[in-house]
Backbone atoms as SQL, in Angstrom:
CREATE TABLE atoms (id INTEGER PRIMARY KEY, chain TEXT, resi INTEGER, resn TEXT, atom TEXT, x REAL, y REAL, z REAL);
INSERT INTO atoms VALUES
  (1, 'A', 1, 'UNK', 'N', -30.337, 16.978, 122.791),
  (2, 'A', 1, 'UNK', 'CA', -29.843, 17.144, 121.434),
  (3, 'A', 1, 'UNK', 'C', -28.724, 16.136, 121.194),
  (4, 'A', 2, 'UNK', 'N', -28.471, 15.803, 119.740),
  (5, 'A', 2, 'UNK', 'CA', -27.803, 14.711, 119.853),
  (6, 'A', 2, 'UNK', 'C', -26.299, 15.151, 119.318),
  (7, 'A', 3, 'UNK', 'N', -25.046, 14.278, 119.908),
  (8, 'A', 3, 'UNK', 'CA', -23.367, 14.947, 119.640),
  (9, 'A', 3, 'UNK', 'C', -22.953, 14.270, 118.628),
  (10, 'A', 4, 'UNK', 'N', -22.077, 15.219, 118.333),
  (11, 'A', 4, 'UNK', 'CA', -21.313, 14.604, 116.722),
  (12, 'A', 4, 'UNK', 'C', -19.441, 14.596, 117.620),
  (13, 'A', 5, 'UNK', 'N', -19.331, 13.971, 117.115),
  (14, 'A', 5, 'UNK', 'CA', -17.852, 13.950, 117.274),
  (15, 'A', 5, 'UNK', 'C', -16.761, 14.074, 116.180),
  (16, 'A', 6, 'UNK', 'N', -15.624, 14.538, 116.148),
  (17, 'A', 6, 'UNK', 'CA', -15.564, 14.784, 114.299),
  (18, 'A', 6, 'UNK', 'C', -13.715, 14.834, 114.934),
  (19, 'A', 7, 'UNK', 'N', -13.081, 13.989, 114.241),
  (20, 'A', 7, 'UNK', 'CA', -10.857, 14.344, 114.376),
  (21, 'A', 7, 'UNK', 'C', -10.365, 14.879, 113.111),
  (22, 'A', 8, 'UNK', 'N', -9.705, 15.952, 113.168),
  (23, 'A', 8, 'UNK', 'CA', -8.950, 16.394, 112.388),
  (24, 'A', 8, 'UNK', 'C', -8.356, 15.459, 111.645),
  (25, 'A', 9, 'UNK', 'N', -8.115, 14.765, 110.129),
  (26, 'A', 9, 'UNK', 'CA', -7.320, 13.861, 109.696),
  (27, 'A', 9, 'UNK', 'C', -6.616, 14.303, 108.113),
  (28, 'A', 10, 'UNK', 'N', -6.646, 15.806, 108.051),
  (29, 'A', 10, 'UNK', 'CA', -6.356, 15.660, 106.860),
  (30, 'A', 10, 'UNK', 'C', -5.515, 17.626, 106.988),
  (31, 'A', 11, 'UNK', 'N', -4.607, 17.783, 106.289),
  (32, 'A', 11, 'UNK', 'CA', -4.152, 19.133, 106.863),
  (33, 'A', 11, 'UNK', 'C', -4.752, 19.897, 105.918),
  (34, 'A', 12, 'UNK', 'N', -4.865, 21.313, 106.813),
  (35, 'A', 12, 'UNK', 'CA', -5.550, 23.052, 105.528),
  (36, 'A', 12, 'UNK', 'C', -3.960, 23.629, 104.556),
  (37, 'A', 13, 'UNK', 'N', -3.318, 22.787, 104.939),
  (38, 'A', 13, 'UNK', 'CA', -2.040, 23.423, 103.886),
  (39, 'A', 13, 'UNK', 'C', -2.152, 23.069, 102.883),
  (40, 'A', 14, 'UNK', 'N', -2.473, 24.237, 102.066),
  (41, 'A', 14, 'UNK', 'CA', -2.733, 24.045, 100.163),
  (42, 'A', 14, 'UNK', 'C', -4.049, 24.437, 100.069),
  (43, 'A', 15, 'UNK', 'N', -4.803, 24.634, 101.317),
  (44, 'A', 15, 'UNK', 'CA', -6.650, 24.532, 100.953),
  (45, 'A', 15, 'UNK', 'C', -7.034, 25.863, 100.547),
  (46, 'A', 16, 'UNK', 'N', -8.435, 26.179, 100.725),
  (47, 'A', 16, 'UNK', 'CA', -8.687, 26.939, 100.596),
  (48, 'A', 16, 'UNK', 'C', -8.779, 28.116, 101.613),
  (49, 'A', 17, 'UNK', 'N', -8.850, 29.520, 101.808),
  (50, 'A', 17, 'UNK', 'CA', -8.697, 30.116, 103.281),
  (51, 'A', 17, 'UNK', 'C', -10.602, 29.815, 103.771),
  (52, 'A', 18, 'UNK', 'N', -11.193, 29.601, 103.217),
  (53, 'A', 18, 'UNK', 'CA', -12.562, 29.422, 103.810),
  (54, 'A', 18, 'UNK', 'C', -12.398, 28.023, 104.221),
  (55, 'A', 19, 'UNK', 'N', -11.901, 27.114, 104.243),
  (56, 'A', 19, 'UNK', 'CA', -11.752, 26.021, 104.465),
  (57, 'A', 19, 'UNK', 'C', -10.879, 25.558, 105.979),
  (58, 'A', 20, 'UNK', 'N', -9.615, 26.751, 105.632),
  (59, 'A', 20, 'UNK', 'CA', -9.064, 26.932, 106.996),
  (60, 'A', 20, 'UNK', 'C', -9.761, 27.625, 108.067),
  (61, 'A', 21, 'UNK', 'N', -10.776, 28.523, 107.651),
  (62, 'A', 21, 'UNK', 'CA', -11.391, 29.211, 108.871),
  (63, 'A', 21, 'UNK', 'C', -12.279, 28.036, 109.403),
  (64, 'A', 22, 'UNK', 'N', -13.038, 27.435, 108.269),
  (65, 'A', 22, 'UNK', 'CA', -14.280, 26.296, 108.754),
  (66, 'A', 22, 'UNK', 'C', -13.664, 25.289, 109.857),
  (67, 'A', 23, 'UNK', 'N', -12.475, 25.178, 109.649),
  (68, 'A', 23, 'UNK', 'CA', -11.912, 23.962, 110.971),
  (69, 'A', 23, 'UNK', 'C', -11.686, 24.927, 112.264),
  (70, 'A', 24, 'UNK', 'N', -11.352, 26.393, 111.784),
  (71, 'A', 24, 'UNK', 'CA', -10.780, 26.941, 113.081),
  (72, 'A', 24, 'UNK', 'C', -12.236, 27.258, 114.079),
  (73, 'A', 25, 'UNK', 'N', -13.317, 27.285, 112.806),
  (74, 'A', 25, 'UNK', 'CA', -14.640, 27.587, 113.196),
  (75, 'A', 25, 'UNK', 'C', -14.979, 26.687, 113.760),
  (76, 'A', 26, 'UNK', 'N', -14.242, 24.978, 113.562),
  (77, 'A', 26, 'UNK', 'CA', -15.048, 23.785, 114.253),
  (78, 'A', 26, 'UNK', 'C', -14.435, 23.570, 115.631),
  (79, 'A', 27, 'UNK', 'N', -13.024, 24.644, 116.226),
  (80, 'A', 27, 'UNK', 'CA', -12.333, 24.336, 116.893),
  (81, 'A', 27, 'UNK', 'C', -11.080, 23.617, 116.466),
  (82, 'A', 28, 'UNK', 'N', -10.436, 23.275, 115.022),
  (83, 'A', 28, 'UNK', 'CA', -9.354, 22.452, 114.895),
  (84, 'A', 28, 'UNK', 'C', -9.014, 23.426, 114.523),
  (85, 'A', 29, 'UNK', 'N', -7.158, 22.732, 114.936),
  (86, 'A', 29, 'UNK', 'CA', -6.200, 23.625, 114.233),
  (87, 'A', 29, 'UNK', 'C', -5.042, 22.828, 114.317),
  (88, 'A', 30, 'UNK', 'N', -5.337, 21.431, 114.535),
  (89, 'A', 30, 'UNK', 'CA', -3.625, 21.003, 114.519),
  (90, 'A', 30, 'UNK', 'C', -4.754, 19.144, 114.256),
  (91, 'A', 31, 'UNK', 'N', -3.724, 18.935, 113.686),
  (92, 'A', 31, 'UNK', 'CA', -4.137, 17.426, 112.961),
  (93, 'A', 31, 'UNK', 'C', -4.609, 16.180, 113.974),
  (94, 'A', 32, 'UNK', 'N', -5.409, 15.310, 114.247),
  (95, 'A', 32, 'UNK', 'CA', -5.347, 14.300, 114.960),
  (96, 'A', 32, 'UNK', 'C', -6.212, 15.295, 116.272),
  (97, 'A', 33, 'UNK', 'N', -6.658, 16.310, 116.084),
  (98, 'A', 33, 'UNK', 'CA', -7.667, 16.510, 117.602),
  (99, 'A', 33, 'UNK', 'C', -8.776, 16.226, 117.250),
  (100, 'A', 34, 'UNK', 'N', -9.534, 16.170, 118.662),
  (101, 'A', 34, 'UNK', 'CA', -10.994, 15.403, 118.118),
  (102, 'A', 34, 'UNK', 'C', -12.073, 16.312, 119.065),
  (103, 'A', 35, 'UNK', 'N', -12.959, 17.070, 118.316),
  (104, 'A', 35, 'UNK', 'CA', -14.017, 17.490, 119.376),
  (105, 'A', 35, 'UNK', 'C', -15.208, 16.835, 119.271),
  (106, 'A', 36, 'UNK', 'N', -15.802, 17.182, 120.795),
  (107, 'A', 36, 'UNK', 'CA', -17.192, 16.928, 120.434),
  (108, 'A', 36, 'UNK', 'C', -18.519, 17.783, 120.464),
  (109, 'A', 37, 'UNK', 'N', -19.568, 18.097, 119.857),
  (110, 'A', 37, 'UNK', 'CA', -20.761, 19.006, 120.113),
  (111, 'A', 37, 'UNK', 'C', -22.079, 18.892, 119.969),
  (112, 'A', 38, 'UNK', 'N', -22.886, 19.585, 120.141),
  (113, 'A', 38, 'UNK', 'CA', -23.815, 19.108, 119.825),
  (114, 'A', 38, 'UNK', 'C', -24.034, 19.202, 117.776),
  (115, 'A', 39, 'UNK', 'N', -24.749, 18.418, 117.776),
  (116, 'A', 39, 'UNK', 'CA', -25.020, 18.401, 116.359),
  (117, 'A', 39, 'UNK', 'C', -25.935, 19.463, 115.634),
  (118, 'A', 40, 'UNK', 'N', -26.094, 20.729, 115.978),
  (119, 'A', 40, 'UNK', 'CA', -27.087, 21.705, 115.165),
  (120, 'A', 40, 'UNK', 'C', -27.006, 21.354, 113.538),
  (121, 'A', 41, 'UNK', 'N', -27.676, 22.284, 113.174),
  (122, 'A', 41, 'UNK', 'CA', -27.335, 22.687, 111.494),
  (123, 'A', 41, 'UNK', 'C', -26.326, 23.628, 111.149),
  (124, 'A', 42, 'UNK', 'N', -26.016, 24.485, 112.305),
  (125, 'A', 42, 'UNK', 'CA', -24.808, 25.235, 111.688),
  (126, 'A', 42, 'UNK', 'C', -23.506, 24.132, 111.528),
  (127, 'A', 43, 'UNK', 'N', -23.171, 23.460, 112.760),
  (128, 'A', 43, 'UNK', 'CA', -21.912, 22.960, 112.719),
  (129, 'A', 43, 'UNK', 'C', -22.201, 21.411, 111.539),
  (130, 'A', 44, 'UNK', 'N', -23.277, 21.052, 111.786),
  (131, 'A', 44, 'UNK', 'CA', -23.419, 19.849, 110.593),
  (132, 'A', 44, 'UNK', 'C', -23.178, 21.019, 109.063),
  (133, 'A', 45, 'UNK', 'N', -23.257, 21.373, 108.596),
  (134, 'A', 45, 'UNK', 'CA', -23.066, 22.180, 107.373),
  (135, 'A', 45, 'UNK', 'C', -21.689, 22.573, 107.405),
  (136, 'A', 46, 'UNK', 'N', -20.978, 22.843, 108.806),
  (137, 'A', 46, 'UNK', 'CA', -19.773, 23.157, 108.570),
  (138, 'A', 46, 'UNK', 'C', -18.960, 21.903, 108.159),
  (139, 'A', 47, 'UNK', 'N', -19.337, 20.638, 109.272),
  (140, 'A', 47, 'UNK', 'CA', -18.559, 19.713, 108.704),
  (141, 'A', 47, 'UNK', 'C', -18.671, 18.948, 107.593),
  (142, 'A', 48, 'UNK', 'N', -19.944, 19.227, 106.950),
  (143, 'A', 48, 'UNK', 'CA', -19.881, 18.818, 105.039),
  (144, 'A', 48, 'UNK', 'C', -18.662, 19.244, 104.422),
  (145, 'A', 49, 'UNK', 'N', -18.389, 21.143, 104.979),
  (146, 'A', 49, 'UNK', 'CA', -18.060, 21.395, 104.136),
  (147, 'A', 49, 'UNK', 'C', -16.397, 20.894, 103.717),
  (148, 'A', 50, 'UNK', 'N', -15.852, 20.465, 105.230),
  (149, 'A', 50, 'UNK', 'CA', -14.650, 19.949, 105.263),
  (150, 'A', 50, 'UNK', 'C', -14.562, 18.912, 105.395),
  (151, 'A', 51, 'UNK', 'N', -15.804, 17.734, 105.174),
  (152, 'A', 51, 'UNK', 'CA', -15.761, 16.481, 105.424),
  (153, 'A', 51, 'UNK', 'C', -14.669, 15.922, 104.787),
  (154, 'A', 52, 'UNK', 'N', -14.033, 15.922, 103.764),
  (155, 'A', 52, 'UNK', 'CA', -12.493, 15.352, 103.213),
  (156, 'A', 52, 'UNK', 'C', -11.503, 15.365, 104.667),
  (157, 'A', 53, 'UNK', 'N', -11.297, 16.896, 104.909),
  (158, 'A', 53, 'UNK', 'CA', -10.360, 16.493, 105.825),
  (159, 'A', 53, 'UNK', 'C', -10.390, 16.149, 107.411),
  (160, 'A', 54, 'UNK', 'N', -12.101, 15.596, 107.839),
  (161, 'A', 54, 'UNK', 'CA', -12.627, 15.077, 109.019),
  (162, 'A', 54, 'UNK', 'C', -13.113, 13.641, 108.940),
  (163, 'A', 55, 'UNK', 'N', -12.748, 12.786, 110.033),
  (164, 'A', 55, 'UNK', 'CA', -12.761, 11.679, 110.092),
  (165, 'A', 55, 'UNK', 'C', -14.310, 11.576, 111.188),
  (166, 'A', 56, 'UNK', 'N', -15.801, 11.646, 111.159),
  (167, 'A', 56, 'UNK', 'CA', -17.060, 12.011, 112.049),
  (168, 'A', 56, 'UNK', 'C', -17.372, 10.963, 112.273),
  (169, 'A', 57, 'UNK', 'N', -17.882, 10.890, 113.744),
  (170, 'A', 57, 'UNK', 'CA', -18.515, 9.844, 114.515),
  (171, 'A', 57, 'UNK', 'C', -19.682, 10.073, 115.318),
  (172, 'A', 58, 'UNK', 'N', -20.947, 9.768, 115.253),
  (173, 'A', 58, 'UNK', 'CA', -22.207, 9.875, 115.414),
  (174, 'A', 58, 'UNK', 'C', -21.939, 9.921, 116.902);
C-alpha cells in the first residue's frame, strides 16, 4: 500500500472543533510534526479535510 506523509503547518487556534479533532485524528497536535501512513481512504479524506493547515508529500 502506498504512504502519504503530511507536517503540521498551520495552527487549530480559531478553527473549527471538528477540525481540531481531524489533526488529533491524524496524530498532530503541535505545529511542524510530520507523520507518516499508509494512504487508505479514511486518512486521505481526513487530510482534504484539513489540507489548508497540512503541508502532504506523496
Amino acid at each position: 500500500m502506498p504512504t502519504i506523509t503530511y507536517t503540521q503547518t498551520g495552527s487549530p487556534i480559531r478553527r473549527d472543533k471538528t477540525q481540531r479533532a481531524t489533526l488529533v485524528g491524524l496524530g498532530l497536535n503541535k505545529m511542524h510534526r510530520t507523520v507518516t501512513c499508509e494512504a487508505t481512504p479514511e486518512v486521505l479524506g481526513q487530510v482534504k479535510k484539513v489540507a489548508h493547515l497540512l503541508k502532504v508529500e506523496a
